[in-house]
Coordinates of C-alpha atoms in Angstrom, one line a residue:
M130 CA 0.0 0.0 0.0
T131 CA 1.4 3.4 -1.0
P132 CA 1.9 6.1 1.7
F133 CA -0.7 8.3 -0.1
L134 CA -3.3 5.5 -0.1
L135 CA -2.6 4.7 3.6
V136 CA -3.0 8.4 4.6
Y137 CA -6.2 8.7 2.5
L138 CA -7.8 5.6 4.0
S139 CA -6.8 6.6 7.6
V140 CA -8.0 10.2 7.4
Y141 CA -11.2 9.5 5.4
T142 CA -12.1 6.7 7.7
L143 CA -11.7 9.0 10.8
L144 CA -13.9 11.7 9.1
H145 CA -16.6 9.1 8.5
Y146 CA -16.3 7.9 12.1
Y147 CA -16.9 11.5 13.3
A148 CA -20.0 11.7 11.1
F149 CA -21.2 8.3 12.3
R150 CA -21.0 9.5 15.9
K151 CA -23.1 12.6 15.0
I152 CA -25.7 10.5 13.3
R153 CA -25.9 8.0 16.2
A154 CA -26.2 10.8 18.8
A155 CA -29.0 12.5 16.8
F156 CA -31.1 9.4 16.0
L157 CA -30.1 6.6 18.3
P158 CA -30.5 4.0 15.5
G159 CA -30.9 0.3 16.1
K160 CA -28.3 -2.3 15.3
K161 CA -29.5 -3.0 11.8
I162 CA -29.6 0.6 10.8
R163 CA -26.2 1.2 12.3
L164 CA -24.9 -1.7 10.3
G165 CA -26.4 -0.3 7.2
I166 CA -24.9 3.1 7.8
T167 CA -21.5 1.5 8.4
L168 CA -21.7 -0.5 5.2
F169 CA -22.7 2.6 3.2
M170 CA -19.8 4.6 4.7
A171 CA -17.3 1.7 4.0
A172 CA -18.5 1.7 0.4
M173 CA -18.0 5.5 0.1
I174 CA -14.5 5.2 1.5
A175 CA -13.6 2.5 -1.0
A176 CA -15.5 4.0 -3.9
P177 CA -12.9 6.6 -5.2
I178 CA -10.3 3.8 -5.4
M179 CA -12.8 1.5 -7.2
V180 CA -13.7 4.3 -9.6
R181 CA -10.1 4.5 -10.8
M182 CA -9.9 0.8 -11.1
A183 CA -13.1 0.6 -13.1
E184 CA -12.0 3.5 -15.4
R185 CA -8.7 1.8 -16.1
A186 CA -10.6 -1.4 -16.9
G187 CA -12.7 0.5 -19.5
I188 CA -15.9 0.3 -17.5
E189 CA -16.8 4.0 -18.1
T190 CA -20.5 3.9 -17.3
G191 CA -20.0 2.3 -13.9
A192 CA -17.0 4.5 -13.2
R193 CA -19.0 7.7 -13.9
F194 CA -21.9 6.6 -11.8
W195 CA -19.7 5.8 -8.8
A196 CA -17.7 8.9 -9.4
Y197 CA -20.8 11.1 -9.2
A198 CA -22.1 9.2 -6.1
S199 CA -18.8 9.0 -4.1
F200 CA -17.4 12.5 -4.9
S201 CA -20.8 14.1 -4.3
W202 CA -20.9 12.4 -1.0
M203 CA -17.4 13.5 -0.3
G204 CA -18.4 17.1 -0.9
L205 CA -21.4 16.9 1.4
L206 CA -19.3 15.2 4.1
F207 CA -16.6 17.9 3.9
L208 CA -19.2 20.7 4.2
F209 CA -21.0 18.8 7.1
L210 CA -17.8 18.2 9.0
T211 CA -16.7 21.9 8.6
L212 CA -20.1 23.1 9.9
T213 CA -20.4 20.6 12.7
G214 CA -16.8 21.0 13.7
T215 CA -17.2 24.8 13.9
V216 CA -20.4 24.4 16.0
D217 CA -18.6 21.9 18.3
L218 CA -15.7 24.3 18.9
I219 CA -18.1 27.1 19.7
R220 CA -20.1 24.9 22.1
L221 CA -16.8 23.8 23.8
A222 CA -15.8 27.4 24.2
I223 CA -19.1 28.3 25.8
L224 CA -19.0 25.3 28.2
A225 CA -15.4 26.3 29.2
A226 CA -16.4 29.9 29.8
E227 CA -19.5 28.7 31.8
K228 CA -17.2 26.5 34.0
I229 CA -14.7 29.3 34.5
R230 CA -17.4 31.9 35.3
Q231 CA -19.5 29.3 37.2
Q232 CA -22.7 30.5 35.6
K233 CA -24.9 29.6 32.7
F234 CA -24.9 32.0 29.8
T235 CA -28.1 30.6 28.3
Q236 CA -30.8 28.2 29.4
A237 CA -31.7 27.2 25.9
R238 CA -30.6 23.8 24.9
V239 CA -31.0 22.3 21.4
S240 CA -31.4 18.5 21.1
P241 CA -28.9 16.6 19.0
R242 CA -31.6 15.7 16.5
Q243 CA -32.7 19.3 16.0
L244 CA -29.1 20.4 15.7
F245 CA -28.3 17.7 13.1
A246 CA -31.4 18.5 11.1
A247 CA -30.6 22.2 11.0
Q248 CA -27.0 21.5 10.0
A249 CA -28.1 19.1 7.3
I250 CA -30.4 21.7 5.7
V251 CA -27.5 24.2 5.7
V252 CA -25.2 21.7 4.2
V253 CA -27.6 20.8 1.4
A254 CA -28.0 24.5 0.6
L255 CA -24.3 25.1 0.6
Y256 CA -23.8 22.1 -1.7
G257 CA -26.4 23.5 -4.1
Y258 CA -24.5 26.8 -4.1
G259 CA -21.2 24.9 -4.6
L260 CA -22.6 23.3 -7.8
F261 CA -23.4 26.7 -9.1
E262 CA -20.1 28.3 -8.2
A263 CA -18.2 25.4 -9.9
T264 CA -19.7 26.5 -13.2
D265 CA -19.6 30.2 -12.6
I266 CA -16.3 30.7 -14.5
R267 CA -14.9 34.2 -14.1
Q268 CA -12.3 36.1 -16.1
E269 CA -9.4 37.6 -14.1
H270 CA -7.4 40.3 -15.9
I271 CA -3.7 41.2 -15.6
E272 CA -2.0 43.9 -17.7
I273 CA 1.7 44.1 -18.0
I274 CA 3.6 46.9 -19.7
S275 CA 7.1 46.1 -20.7
P276 CA 9.8 47.5 -23.0
K277 CA 10.5 43.9 -24.0
I278 CA 7.2 43.9 -25.9
T279 CA 8.1 45.7 -29.1
E280 CA 6.1 48.7 -30.3
K281 CA 5.4 46.8 -33.5
T282 CA 3.9 43.9 -31.6
G283 CA 1.7 46.3 -29.6
R284 CA -0.2 43.7 -27.5
I285 CA 0.0 40.0 -26.9
R286 CA -3.0 38.5 -25.1
I287 CA -2.5 35.2 -23.2
A288 CA -5.4 33.2 -21.9
Q289 CA -4.5 30.8 -19.1
I290 CA -6.5 27.7 -18.0
S291 CA -5.3 25.4 -15.2
D292 CA -6.6 22.3 -13.4
V293 CA -9.5 21.7 -15.8
H294 CA -9.5 18.0 -14.8
L295 CA -11.4 16.7 -17.9
G296 CA -12.5 13.2 -17.0
L297 CA -15.5 11.4 -15.5
L298 CA -17.1 14.5 -14.0
V299 CA -15.8 17.6 -15.9
R300 CA -16.9 16.9 -19.4
E301 CA -18.3 18.5 -22.6
S302 CA -20.9 20.9 -21.0
R303 CA -18.3 22.4 -18.6
L304 CA -15.7 22.6 -21.3
K305 CA -18.1 24.5 -23.6
K306 CA -18.5 27.2 -20.8
I307 CA -14.7 27.4 -20.4
L308 CA -14.2 27.8 -24.2
A309 CA -17.0 30.4 -24.4
E310 CA -15.1 32.6 -21.8
I311 CA -11.9 32.1 -23.8
R312 CA -13.5 33.1 -27.1
K313 CA -15.0 36.2 -25.5
A314 CA -11.5 37.4 -24.6
K315 CA -10.1 36.7 -28.1
P316 CA -6.6 35.7 -27.0
D317 CA -3.6 35.4 -29.2
I318 CA -2.4 32.3 -27.4
L319 CA -3.9 29.8 -24.9
V320 CA -1.8 28.1 -22.3
S321 CA -2.7 25.2 -20.0
T322 CA -0.7 25.1 -16.8
G323 CA -1.2 21.4 -16.0
D324 CA -3.9 18.9 -15.0
L325 CA -5.9 19.4 -18.2
V326 CA -7.0 15.7 -17.8
D327 CA -8.0 13.6 -14.9
G328 CA -8.0 9.8 -15.2
Q329 CA -8.1 8.1 -18.5
P330 CA -8.7 10.5 -21.5
S331 CA -9.5 7.7 -23.9
H332 CA -13.3 8.5 -23.6
L333 CA -12.8 12.3 -24.1
N334 CA -13.0 12.3 -27.9
R335 CA -15.7 15.0 -28.0
E336 CA -13.7 17.2 -25.6
A337 CA -10.6 16.8 -27.7
R338 CA -12.5 18.0 -30.8
L339 CA -13.9 21.0 -28.9
L340 CA -10.4 22.0 -27.9
A341 CA -9.0 21.4 -31.3
A342 CA -11.6 23.7 -32.8
L343 CA -10.2 26.6 -30.8
N344 CA -7.4 28.1 -32.8
P345 CA -5.8 31.3 -31.4
P346 CA -3.5 33.0 -33.9
L347 CA -0.3 32.0 -32.0
G348 CA -1.5 28.6 -31.0
K349 CA -1.9 26.6 -27.8
I350 CA 0.7 25.5 -25.3
A351 CA 0.4 23.0 -22.5
I352 CA 2.6 21.6 -19.7
T353 CA 2.2 18.5 -17.5
G354 CA 0.6 18.6 -14.0
N355 CA 0.7 15.8 -11.6
H356 CA -2.6 14.3 -13.0
E357 CA -1.1 13.9 -16.4
F358 CA 1.3 11.4 -14.9
Y359 CA -1.4 9.7 -12.8
A360 CA -3.4 9.2 -16.0
G361 CA -0.4 8.0 -17.9
L362 CA 1.9 10.3 -19.6
Q363 CA 1.6 8.7 -23.0
V364 CA -2.2 8.8 -23.2
A365 CA -2.3 12.3 -21.6
S366 CA 0.3 13.6 -24.1
A367 CA -1.7 12.0 -27.0
F368 CA -4.9 13.8 -25.8
M369 CA -3.2 17.2 -25.6
E370 CA -1.6 16.8 -29.1
T371 CA -5.0 15.7 -30.5
S372 CA -6.5 18.8 -28.9
G373 CA -4.0 21.0 -30.7
F374 CA -1.6 21.8 -27.9
T375 CA 2.1 22.0 -28.1
L376 CA 3.4 20.2 -25.1
L377 CA 6.5 21.7 -23.5
R378 CA 8.5 19.4 -21.2
Q379 CA 11.7 21.1 -19.9
Q380 CA 11.6 23.1 -23.2
G381 CA 11.3 26.6 -24.4
M382 CA 10.0 28.2 -27.6
A383 CA 9.5 31.7 -28.9
V384 CA 6.1 32.6 -30.1
G385 CA 5.2 36.1 -31.3
G386 CA 8.4 37.5 -29.8
I387 CA 7.5 36.0 -26.3
N388 CA 9.6 33.2 -24.7
F389 CA 7.4 30.4 -23.3
V390 CA 9.2 27.9 -21.1
G391 CA 7.4 24.8 -19.8
V392 CA 8.7 22.5 -17.1
D393 CA 7.4 19.1 -15.8
D394 CA 5.6 18.6 -12.6
P395 CA 8.0 17.3 -9.9
V396 CA 5.9 14.0 -9.7
V397 CA 7.6 13.1 -13.0
K398 CA 10.4 11.4 -10.9
N399 CA 7.9 8.7 -9.7
F400 CA 6.5 7.9 -13.1
A401 CA 8.9 8.6 -15.9
R402 CA 12.5 9.5 -16.8
K403 CA 12.9 13.2 -16.3
T404 CA 13.6 15.1 -19.4
S405 CA 17.0 16.7 -19.6
G406 CA 17.7 20.3 -18.6
A407 CA 17.3 22.1 -15.3
E408 CA 14.8 24.9 -15.1
H409 CA 17.3 27.7 -14.8
E410 CA 19.4 26.3 -17.6
I411 CA 16.5 26.3 -20.0
L412 CA 15.5 29.8 -19.0
S413 CA 19.1 31.0 -19.5
A414 CA 19.1 29.7 -23.0
Q415 CA 16.2 31.8 -24.1
A416 CA 16.6 35.1 -26.0
K417 CA 17.3 37.8 -23.3
E418 CA 15.5 40.5 -25.3
N419 CA 12.2 38.7 -25.2
F420 CA 9.6 38.8 -22.5
T421 CA 9.8 35.3 -20.8
V422 CA 6.8 33.4 -19.4
L423 CA 7.5 30.4 -17.3
L424 CA 4.7 27.8 -17.3
K425 CA 5.0 25.7 -14.1
H426 CA 2.2 23.7 -12.6
R427 CA 3.0 24.1 -8.9
P428 CA 3.6 27.6 -7.5
E429 CA 7.1 26.8 -6.4
I430 CA 9.9 29.3 -6.8
N431 CA 13.3 28.1 -7.9
P432 CA 15.8 30.7 -6.4
Y433 CA 18.1 30.1 -9.3
S434 CA 15.4 31.0 -11.8
S435 CA 13.5 34.0 -10.2
R436 CA 15.5 36.6 -12.2
L437 CA 15.5 34.7 -15.5
F438 CA 11.8 35.2 -16.3
D439 CA 9.3 38.0 -16.2
L440 CA 6.1 36.1 -15.3
Q441 CA 5.4 32.6 -13.9
L442 CA 2.0 31.1 -14.4
S443 CA 0.9 28.3 -12.1
G444 CA -2.0 26.5 -10.7
H445 CA -2.4 23.2 -8.7
T446 CA -3.9 24.5 -5.5
H447 CA -7.5 25.3 -6.7
K448 CA -7.4 27.8 -3.8
G449 CA -8.5 24.8 -1.7
Q450 CA -11.6 24.4 -3.9
I451 CA -13.9 24.1 -0.8
F452 CA -13.4 26.5 2.1
P453 CA -11.6 26.1 4.5
F454 CA -9.2 23.8 2.6
N455 CA -7.6 27.0 1.2
L456 CA -6.0 27.3 4.7
F457 CA -4.3 23.9 4.1
T458 CA -3.1 24.8 0.6
W459 CA -1.8 28.1 1.9
F460 CA 0.3 26.3 4.4
F461 CA 2.1 24.4 1.7
Y462 CA 2.0 27.2 -1.0
P463 CA 1.9 30.6 0.8
Q464 CA 1.3 32.5 -2.5
R465 CA -2.3 33.8 -2.7
A466 CA -4.4 32.4 -5.5
G467 CA -5.9 35.0 -7.8
Q468 CA -3.3 37.6 -6.9
L469 CA 0.0 38.6 -8.4
T470 CA 3.1 37.9 -6.2
S471 CA 6.3 39.8 -6.4
L472 CA 9.4 37.6 -6.6
N473 CA 11.8 40.4 -6.0
V474 CA 14.5 39.4 -3.5
A475 CA 13.6 42.3 -1.2
D476 CA 9.9 41.5 -1.4
H477 CA 10.0 37.8 -1.8
G478 CA 6.7 36.2 -0.8
K479 CA 4.8 39.4 -0.6
T480 CA 1.4 39.8 -2.3
P481 CA 0.1 43.0 -3.8
Q482 CA -1.0 45.4 -1.0
R483 CA -4.1 47.5 -0.8
S484 CA -3.9 50.7 -2.7
N485 CA -4.9 54.0 -1.2
N486 CA -4.7 55.8 -4.6
H487 CA -8.1 55.0 -6.0
G488 CA -10.7 55.2 -3.3
T489 CA -11.5 51.5 -4.0
S490 CA -10.6 48.2 -2.6
G491 CA -8.2 47.3 -5.5
H492 CA -4.7 46.0 -5.0
M493 CA -1.3 47.2 -6.2
V494 CA 2.1 45.7 -6.6
P495 CA 4.7 46.7 -4.0
Q496 CA 7.2 49.4 -5.0
L497 CA 10.5 47.8 -6.1
A498 CA 13.9 49.3 -6.2
A499 CA 15.0 48.7 -9.8
S500 CA 13.1 49.9 -12.8
G501 CA 12.3 47.7 -15.8
T502 CA 9.1 46.1 -16.7
A503 CA 6.1 48.0 -15.5
M504 CA 3.0 46.3 -14.1
R505 CA -0.6 47.2 -13.9
T506 CA -3.0 44.7 -12.5
F507 CA -6.8 44.5 -12.6
V508 CA -8.8 42.9 -9.8
R509 CA -12.5 42.7 -8.9
D510 CA -13.8 45.3 -6.5
P511 CA -16.0 43.4 -3.9
D512 CA -18.1 46.6 -3.6
R513 CA -19.1 46.3 -7.2
S514 CA -20.5 43.7 -9.5
P515 CA -18.4 40.4 -9.5
R516 CA -17.7 41.1 -13.2
D517 CA -16.3 44.6 -12.6
V518 CA -12.5 45.2 -12.4
V519 CA -10.5 48.0 -10.9
P520 CA -7.3 49.4 -12.5
C521 CA -4.3 49.8 -10.4
D522 CA -1.1 51.9 -10.8
R523 CA 1.8 50.9 -13.0
L524 CA 4.9 50.1 -10.9
P525 CA 8.4 48.9 -11.8
L526 CA 9.3 45.2 -11.8
N527 CA 12.7 44.1 -10.8
S528 CA 12.8 40.3 -11.1
G529 CA 9.7 38.2 -12.0
F530 CA 6.2 37.8 -10.8
L531 CA 4.0 34.8 -10.1
Y532 CA 0.3 34.5 -10.9
L533 CA -1.4 31.6 -9.2
S534 CA -4.7 30.6 -10.8
R535 CA -7.6 29.3 -8.7
G536 CA -8.1 26.7 -11.4
T537 CA -10.7 26.3 -14.0
G538 CA -12.3 22.9 -13.2
T539 CA -12.9 20.8 -10.2
W540 CA -11.2 17.7 -8.8
G541 CA -13.0 15.2 -6.6
P542 CA -16.2 16.8 -5.3
P543 CA -18.0 18.6 -8.3
I544 CA -18.4 21.8 -6.3
R545 CA -16.5 24.9 -5.3
F546 CA -17.1 27.0 -2.2
L547 CA -15.5 30.5 -1.9
A548 CA -13.0 29.5 -4.6
P549 CA -14.6 30.4 -7.9
P550 CA -13.0 29.0 -11.1
E551 CA -11.3 31.3 -13.5
V552 CA -9.9 31.9 -16.9
T553 CA -7.0 34.3 -16.6
I554 CA -6.4 36.9 -19.3
I555 CA -2.9 38.4 -19.4
D556 CA -2.3 41.4 -21.7
L557 CA 1.4 42.1 -22.5
L558 CA 1.8 45.7 -23.8
H559 CA 4.6 47.8 -25.1
G560 CA 5.7 50.6 -22.8
E561 CA 8.6 52.1 -21.0

């Protein structure tokens, strides 16, 4: 048994045990009902593993059914545990305060059954919203002004998608919405920063045709994420090539006067022979006069590379996908999803700070010491419509910047909560 599988089974079993205790306290079920609940939970724990086994065996219909059932249950369970865990912590705090003060703060007591019913209603409502949010694909805009973009070129528009996870759950209907947002933006080039596929892509012929029909003037570029290796690099690569993407693996290429460098996800070492060339060596080999975009699935910064590119585009974290999992992803990847992060040595790890220049709640990039590429970002103003954006000042850029996408699709549970999906639009403009 792999370490990942062992951790998954242990943690997921404990979560189900906690939920079982809540059900038992609320309803006091008899032995037969308790046995039925136990068998159901055991099936849900094993189902994600069985789904992958069925998919690899070519049993697509069965795999899809169990994927919808088990991952929907997983989403409901996560929401339920978040809500009940929060309520339990509040109740413990009240009990502790009452013991310390030796007085009752309230005489009202809610029965376990009433509390469970109320929590279940809230969870179902949140799940319904999560289904909506998962399909509410938003455009995020970044504008970069750089002397490396020639006056003749004028503007290069890049559309970034990440973590689409085409597979058993994210299919044709979702992909059509994603492609509609891309077409609205009319990009010059489309980049996919990993995890385009999830599971076996052999049944994604319609999705491949939809992607192939999208033909930006400068083409489409993709890199590997961890899920391309989980699916099988050969079949994942074939899908991306059929879809019209140029796959960059530890490689660079110049398109429209822009250097694009793509590197493999670190998980490559567990599945395939790593392609030659270290990240900083590949970046160093690119034309210095060109604006350089590093495509890297995980938002990890190589200290040897941070001054060799102008912009790194990453994904992987989904911003947790379901709150409060963003706190866990932030622990491992402290860069904030949906915001631009300065990689300047003096400002390493900082995110754009709140601006006082506009009378809005926009964000701006920290002032850096050296001049060079200028940056202007656009972010949504929470006091306005979700579709509105707020322009921020142009400020000098010393080394590179990182943009971490919240992701475009979903993995596991088919919902998002407080982590809406995005298509990122990056405009590269000429300017001093």
